[in-house]
Coordinates of C-alpha atoms and ligand atoms in Angstrom, one line a residue:
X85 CA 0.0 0.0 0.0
X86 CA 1.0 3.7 -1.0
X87 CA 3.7 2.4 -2.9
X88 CA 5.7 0.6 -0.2
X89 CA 5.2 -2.3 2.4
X90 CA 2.8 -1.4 5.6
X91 CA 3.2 -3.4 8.8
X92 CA 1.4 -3.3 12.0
X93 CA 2.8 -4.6 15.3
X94 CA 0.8 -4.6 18.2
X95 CA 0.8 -6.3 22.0
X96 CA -2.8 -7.3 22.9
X97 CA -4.1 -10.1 25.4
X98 CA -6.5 -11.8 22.9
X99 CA -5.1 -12.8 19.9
X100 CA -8.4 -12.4 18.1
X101 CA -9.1 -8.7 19.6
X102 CA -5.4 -7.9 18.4
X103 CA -5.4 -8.9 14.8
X104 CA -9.6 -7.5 14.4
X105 CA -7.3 -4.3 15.4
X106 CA -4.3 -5.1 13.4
X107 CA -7.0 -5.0 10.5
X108 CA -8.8 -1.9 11.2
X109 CA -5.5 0.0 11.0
X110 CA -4.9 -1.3 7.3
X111 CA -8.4 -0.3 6.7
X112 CA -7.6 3.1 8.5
X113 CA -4.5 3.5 5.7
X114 CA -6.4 2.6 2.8
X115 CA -8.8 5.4 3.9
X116 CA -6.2 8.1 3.6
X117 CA -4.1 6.2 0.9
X118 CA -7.7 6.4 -1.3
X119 CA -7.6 11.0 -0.3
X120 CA -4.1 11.4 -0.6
X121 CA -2.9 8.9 -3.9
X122 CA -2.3 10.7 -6.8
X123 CA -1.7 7.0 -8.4
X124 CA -5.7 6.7 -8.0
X125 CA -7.7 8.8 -10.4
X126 CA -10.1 9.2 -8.1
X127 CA -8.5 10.5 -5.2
X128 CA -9.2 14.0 -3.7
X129 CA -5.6 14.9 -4.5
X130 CA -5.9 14.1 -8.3
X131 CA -8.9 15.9 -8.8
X132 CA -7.5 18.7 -7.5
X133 CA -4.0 17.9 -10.0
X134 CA -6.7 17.7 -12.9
X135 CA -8.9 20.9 -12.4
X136 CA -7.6 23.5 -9.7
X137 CA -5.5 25.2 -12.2
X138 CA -9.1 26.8 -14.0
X139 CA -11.3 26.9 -10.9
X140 CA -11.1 26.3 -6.8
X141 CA -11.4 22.6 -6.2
X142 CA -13.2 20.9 -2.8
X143 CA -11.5 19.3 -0.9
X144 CA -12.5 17.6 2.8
X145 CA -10.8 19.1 5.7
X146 CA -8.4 16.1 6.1
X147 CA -6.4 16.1 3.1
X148 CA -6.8 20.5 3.3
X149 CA -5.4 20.0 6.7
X150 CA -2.7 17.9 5.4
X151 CA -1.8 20.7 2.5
X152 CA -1.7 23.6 4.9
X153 CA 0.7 21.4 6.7
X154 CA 2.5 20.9 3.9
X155 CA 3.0 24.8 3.0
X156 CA 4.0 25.5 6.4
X157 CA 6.9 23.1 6.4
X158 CA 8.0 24.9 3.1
X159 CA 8.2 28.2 4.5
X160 CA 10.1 26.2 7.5
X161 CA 12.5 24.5 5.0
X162 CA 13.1 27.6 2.8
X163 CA 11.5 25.9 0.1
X164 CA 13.0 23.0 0.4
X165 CA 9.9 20.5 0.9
X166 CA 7.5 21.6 -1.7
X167 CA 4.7 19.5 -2.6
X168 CA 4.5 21.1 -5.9
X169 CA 8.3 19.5 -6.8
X170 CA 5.4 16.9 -9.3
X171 CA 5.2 19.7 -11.4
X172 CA 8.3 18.0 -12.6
X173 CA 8.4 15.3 -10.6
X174 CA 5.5 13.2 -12.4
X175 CA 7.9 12.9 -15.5
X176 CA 10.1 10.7 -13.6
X177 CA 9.3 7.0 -13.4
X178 CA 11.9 5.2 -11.8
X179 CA 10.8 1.8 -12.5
X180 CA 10.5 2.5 -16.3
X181 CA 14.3 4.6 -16.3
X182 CA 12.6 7.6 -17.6
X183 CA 13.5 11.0 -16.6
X184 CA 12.4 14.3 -18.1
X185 CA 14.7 16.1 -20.9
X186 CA 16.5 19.8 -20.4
X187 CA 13.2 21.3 -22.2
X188 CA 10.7 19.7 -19.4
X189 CA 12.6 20.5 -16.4
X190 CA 13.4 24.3 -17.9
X191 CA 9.7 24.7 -18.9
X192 CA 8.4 23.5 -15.0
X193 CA 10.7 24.8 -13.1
X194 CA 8.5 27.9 -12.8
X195 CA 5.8 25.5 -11.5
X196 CA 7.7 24.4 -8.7
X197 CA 6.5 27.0 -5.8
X198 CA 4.3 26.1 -3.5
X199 CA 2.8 29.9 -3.1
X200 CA 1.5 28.8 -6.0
X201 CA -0.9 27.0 -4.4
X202 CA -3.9 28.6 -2.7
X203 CA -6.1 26.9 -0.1
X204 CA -8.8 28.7 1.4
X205 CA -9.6 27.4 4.9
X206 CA -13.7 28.5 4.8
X207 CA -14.5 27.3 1.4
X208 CA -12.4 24.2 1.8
X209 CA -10.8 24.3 -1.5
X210 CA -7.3 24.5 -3.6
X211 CA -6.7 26.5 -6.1
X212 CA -3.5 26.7 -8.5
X213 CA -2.3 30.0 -9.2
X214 CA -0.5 28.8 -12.7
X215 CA -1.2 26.2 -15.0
X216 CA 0.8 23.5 -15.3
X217 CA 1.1 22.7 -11.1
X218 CA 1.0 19.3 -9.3
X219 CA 1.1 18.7 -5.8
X220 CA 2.2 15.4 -4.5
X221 CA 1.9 14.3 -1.0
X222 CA 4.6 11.5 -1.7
X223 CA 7.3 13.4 1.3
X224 CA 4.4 13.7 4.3
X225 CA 1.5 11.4 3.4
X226 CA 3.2 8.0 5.1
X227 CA 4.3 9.9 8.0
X228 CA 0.4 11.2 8.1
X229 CA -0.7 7.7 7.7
X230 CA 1.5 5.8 10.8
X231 CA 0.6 8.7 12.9
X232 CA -3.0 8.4 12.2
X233 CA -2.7 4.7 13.2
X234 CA -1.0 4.9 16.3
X235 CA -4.0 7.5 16.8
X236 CA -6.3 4.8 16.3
X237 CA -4.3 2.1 18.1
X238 CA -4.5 4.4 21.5
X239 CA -7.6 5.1 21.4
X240 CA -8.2 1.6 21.5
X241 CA -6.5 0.9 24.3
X242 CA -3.0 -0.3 22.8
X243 CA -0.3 0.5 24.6
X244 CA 2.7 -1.0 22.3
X245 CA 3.4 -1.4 19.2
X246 CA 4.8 -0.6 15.9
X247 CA 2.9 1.1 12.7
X248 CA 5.6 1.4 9.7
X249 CA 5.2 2.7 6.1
X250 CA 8.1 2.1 4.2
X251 CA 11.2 4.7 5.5
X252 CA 8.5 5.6 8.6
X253 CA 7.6 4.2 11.4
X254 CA 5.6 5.2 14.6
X255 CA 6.4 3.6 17.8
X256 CA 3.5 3.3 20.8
X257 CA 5.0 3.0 24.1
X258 CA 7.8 1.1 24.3
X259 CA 8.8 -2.9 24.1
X260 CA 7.1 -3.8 26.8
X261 CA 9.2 -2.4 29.7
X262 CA 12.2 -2.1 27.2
X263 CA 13.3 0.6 24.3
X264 CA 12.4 -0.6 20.6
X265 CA 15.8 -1.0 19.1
X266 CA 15.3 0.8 15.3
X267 CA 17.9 0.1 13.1
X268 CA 19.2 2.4 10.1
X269 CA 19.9 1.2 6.8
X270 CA 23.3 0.9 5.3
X271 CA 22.6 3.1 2.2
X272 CA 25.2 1.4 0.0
X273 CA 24.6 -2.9 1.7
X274 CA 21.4 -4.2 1.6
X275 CA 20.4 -6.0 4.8
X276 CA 23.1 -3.9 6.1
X277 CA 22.4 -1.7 9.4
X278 CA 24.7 1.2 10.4
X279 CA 23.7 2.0 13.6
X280 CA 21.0 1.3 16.1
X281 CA 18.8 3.5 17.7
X282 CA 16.7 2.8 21.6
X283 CA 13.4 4.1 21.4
X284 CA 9.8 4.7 22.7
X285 CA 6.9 6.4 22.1
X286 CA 8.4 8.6 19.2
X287 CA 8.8 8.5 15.3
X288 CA 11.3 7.7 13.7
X289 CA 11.6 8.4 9.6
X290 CA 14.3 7.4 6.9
X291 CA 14.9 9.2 3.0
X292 CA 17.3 7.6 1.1
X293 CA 18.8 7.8 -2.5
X294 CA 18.1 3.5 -2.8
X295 CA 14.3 2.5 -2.3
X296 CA 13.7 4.4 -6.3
X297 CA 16.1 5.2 -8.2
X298 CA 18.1 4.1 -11.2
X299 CA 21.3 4.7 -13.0
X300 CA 22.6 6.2 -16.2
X301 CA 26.0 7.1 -17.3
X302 CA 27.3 6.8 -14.0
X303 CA 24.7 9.1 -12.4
X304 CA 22.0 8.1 -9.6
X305 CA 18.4 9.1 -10.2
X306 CA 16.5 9.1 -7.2
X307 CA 13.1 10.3 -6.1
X308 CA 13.7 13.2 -3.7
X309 CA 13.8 16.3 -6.6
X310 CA 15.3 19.6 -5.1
X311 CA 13.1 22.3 -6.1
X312 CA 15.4 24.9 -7.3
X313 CA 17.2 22.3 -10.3
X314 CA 14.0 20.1 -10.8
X315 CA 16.8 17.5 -10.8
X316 CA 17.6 14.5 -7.3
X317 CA 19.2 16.4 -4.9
X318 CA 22.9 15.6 -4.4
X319 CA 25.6 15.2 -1.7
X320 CA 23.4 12.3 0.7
X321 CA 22.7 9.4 1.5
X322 CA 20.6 9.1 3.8
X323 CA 18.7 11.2 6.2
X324 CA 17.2 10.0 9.4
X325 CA 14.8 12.2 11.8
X326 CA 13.3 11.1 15.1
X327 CA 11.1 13.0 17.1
X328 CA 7.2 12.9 18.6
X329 CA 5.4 13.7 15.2
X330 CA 5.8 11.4 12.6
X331 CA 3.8 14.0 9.8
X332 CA 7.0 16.2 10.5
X333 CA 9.6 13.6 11.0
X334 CA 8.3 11.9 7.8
X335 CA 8.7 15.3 5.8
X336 CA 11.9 16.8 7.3
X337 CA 13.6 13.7 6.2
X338 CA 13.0 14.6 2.9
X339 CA 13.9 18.1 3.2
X340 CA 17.2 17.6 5.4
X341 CA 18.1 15.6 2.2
X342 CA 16.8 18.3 0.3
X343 CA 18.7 20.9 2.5
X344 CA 22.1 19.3 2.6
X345 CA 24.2 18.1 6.0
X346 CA 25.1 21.5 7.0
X347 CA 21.7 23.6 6.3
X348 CA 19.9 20.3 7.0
X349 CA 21.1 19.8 10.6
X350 CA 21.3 23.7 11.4
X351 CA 17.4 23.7 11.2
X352 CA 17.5 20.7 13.0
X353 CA 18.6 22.3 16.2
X354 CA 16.1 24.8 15.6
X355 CA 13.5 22.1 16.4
X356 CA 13.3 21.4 20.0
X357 CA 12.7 17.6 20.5
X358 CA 14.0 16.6 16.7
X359 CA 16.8 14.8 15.8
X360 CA 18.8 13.9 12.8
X361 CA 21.5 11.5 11.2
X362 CA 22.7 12.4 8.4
X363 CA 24.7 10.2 6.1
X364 CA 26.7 12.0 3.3
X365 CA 27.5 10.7 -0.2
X366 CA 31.1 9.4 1.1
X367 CA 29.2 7.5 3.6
X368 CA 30.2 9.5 6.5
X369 CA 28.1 9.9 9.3
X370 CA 27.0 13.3 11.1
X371 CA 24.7 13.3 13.9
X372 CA 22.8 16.7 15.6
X373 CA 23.4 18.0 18.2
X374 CA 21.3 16.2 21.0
X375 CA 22.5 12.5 19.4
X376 CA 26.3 12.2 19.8
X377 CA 27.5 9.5 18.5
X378 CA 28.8 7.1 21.0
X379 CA 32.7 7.3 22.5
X380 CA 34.9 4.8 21.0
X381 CA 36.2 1.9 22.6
X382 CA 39.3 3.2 24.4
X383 CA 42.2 1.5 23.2
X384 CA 43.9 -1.2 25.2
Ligands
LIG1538 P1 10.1 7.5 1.0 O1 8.9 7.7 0.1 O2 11.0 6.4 0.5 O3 9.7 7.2 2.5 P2 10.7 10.2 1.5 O4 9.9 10.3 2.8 O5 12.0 10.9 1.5 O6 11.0 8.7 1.1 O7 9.8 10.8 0.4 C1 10.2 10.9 -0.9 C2 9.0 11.3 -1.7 O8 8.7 12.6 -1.4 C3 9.2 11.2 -3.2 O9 8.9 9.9 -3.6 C4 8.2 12.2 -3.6 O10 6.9 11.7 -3.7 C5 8.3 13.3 -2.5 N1 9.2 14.4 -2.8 C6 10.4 14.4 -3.5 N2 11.0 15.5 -3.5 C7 10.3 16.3 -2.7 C8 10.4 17.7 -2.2 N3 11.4 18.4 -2.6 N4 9.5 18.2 -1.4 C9 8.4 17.4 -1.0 N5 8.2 16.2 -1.4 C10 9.1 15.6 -2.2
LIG1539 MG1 10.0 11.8 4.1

């Protein structure tokens, strides 16, 4: 489900009370996955690609919520998460090795600005200021949908467990009287982790240059597009963020790789209770401020 693998993990008495829950939260994702696909022509989110360049589209308050959100964390970034990267971004299909030309990525780079989109809060709608614009949720959407779950989870009384969405994941509580123990991906060796993490009751949210991408003449096409070239942002890795929110962890992820290790974890200190590790493109790590790495061994 939305494009990567979902799992639920949950601790319940009744095995048959646990996995009716375990199957409500899948429900619960396909809910949002059905307002927030643009893979699904008849999403929310893809009428509003097909008509709110000529006229204000409806939306429900969920996915407007979700947008307003979304413009926030641009104006946050500096620009650097921007739904509206699709406006080029939809010419790249990383399964099929397809990437737009010079011409395409020249002609929307001027679509690529998320002031261009307009959402009036009363009227519930979205409007496009300029032809041509595309919002994709692709960078916040997961992160909305494990946070939503571990919503639902609570309120039902669980109090561990696990909702991940591809790169994101939302911890409830902790193991059981224990930290989770999260792992982060070796960029380069799949299978491979780098460094492990102790947990509880946070989020916890992974971009990388590996899950899509492909390679041509030496150079890596991946799906995290940096507004300002139209073109996969360069010098990372990987980017890990932890903190309480996964709808923020989920899409500063995408912008610290957007944003580079320096700028990237310099905004990250802004953020009281965030953290971030950073993994460059010579595989070196860096870590923010409030997650030193652990002191070496001392040598015998
Ligand atoms: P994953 O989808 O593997 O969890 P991310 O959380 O980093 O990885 O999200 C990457 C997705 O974010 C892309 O597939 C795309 O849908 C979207 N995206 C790419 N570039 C940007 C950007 N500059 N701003 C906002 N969203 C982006
Ligand atoms: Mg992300």
């Amino acid at each position: 489900m939305m494009g990567t693998e979902i799992s639920v993990h949950l601790w319940h008495e009744n095995a048959e009370e646990g996995m009716s829950l375990v199957e409500e939260t899948f429900t619960e994702i396909t809910r949002i996955e059905a307002l927030m696909s643009t893979y699904i022509e008849g999403s929310e989110i893809s009428e509003i690609n097909r008509s709110a360049a000529d006229a204000p589209v409806v939306a429900g308050d969920e996915l407007i919520n979700l947008i307003l959100r979304s413009l926030d964390i641009s104006v946050l970034t500096h620009g650097a998460f921007d739904i509206t990267y699709d406006s080029i971004g939809q010419y790249y299909d990383f399964r099929e090795r397809r990437r737009p030309d010079a011409a395409t990525i020249q002609e929307g780079l001027e679509r690529i600005d998320y002031r261009l989109v307009e959402v009036d809060r009363l009227e519930g709608t979205v409007q496009f200021l300029a032809p041509g614009v595309r919002i994709n949720l692709g960078g916040i959407a997961k992160g909305y949908a494990v946070e939503q779950a571990v919503k639902l989870l609570r309120s039902r009384g669980i109090l561990h467990g696990i909702v991940t969405a591809g790169g994101d994941s939302r911890l409830l509580g902790d193991r059981r009287g224990q930290p989770f123990m999260v792992g982060i991906r070796d960029p380069r060796n799949e299978g491979e982790v780098v460094l492990t993490i102790p947990l509880e009751d946070e989020a916890i949210s992974t971009s990388g240059d590996y899950e899509r991408y492909f390679e041509e003449d030496g150079k890596r096409y991946h799906h995290i597009i940096e507004p300002m070239t139209g073109e996969p942002a360069g010098g990372i890795r990987s980017t890990t963020i932890v903190g309480p929110d996964a709808v923020l962890t989920d899409a500063l992820s995408t912008s610290v790789f957007v944003l580079g290790v320096d700028r990237g974890l310099r905004l990250i200190a802004t953020l009281p209770d965030y953290e971030g590790i950073v993994i460059d493109a010579a595989g070196r790590l860096f870590y923010s401020d409030g997650l030193q790495p652990p002191e070496p061994e001392p040598a015998e």
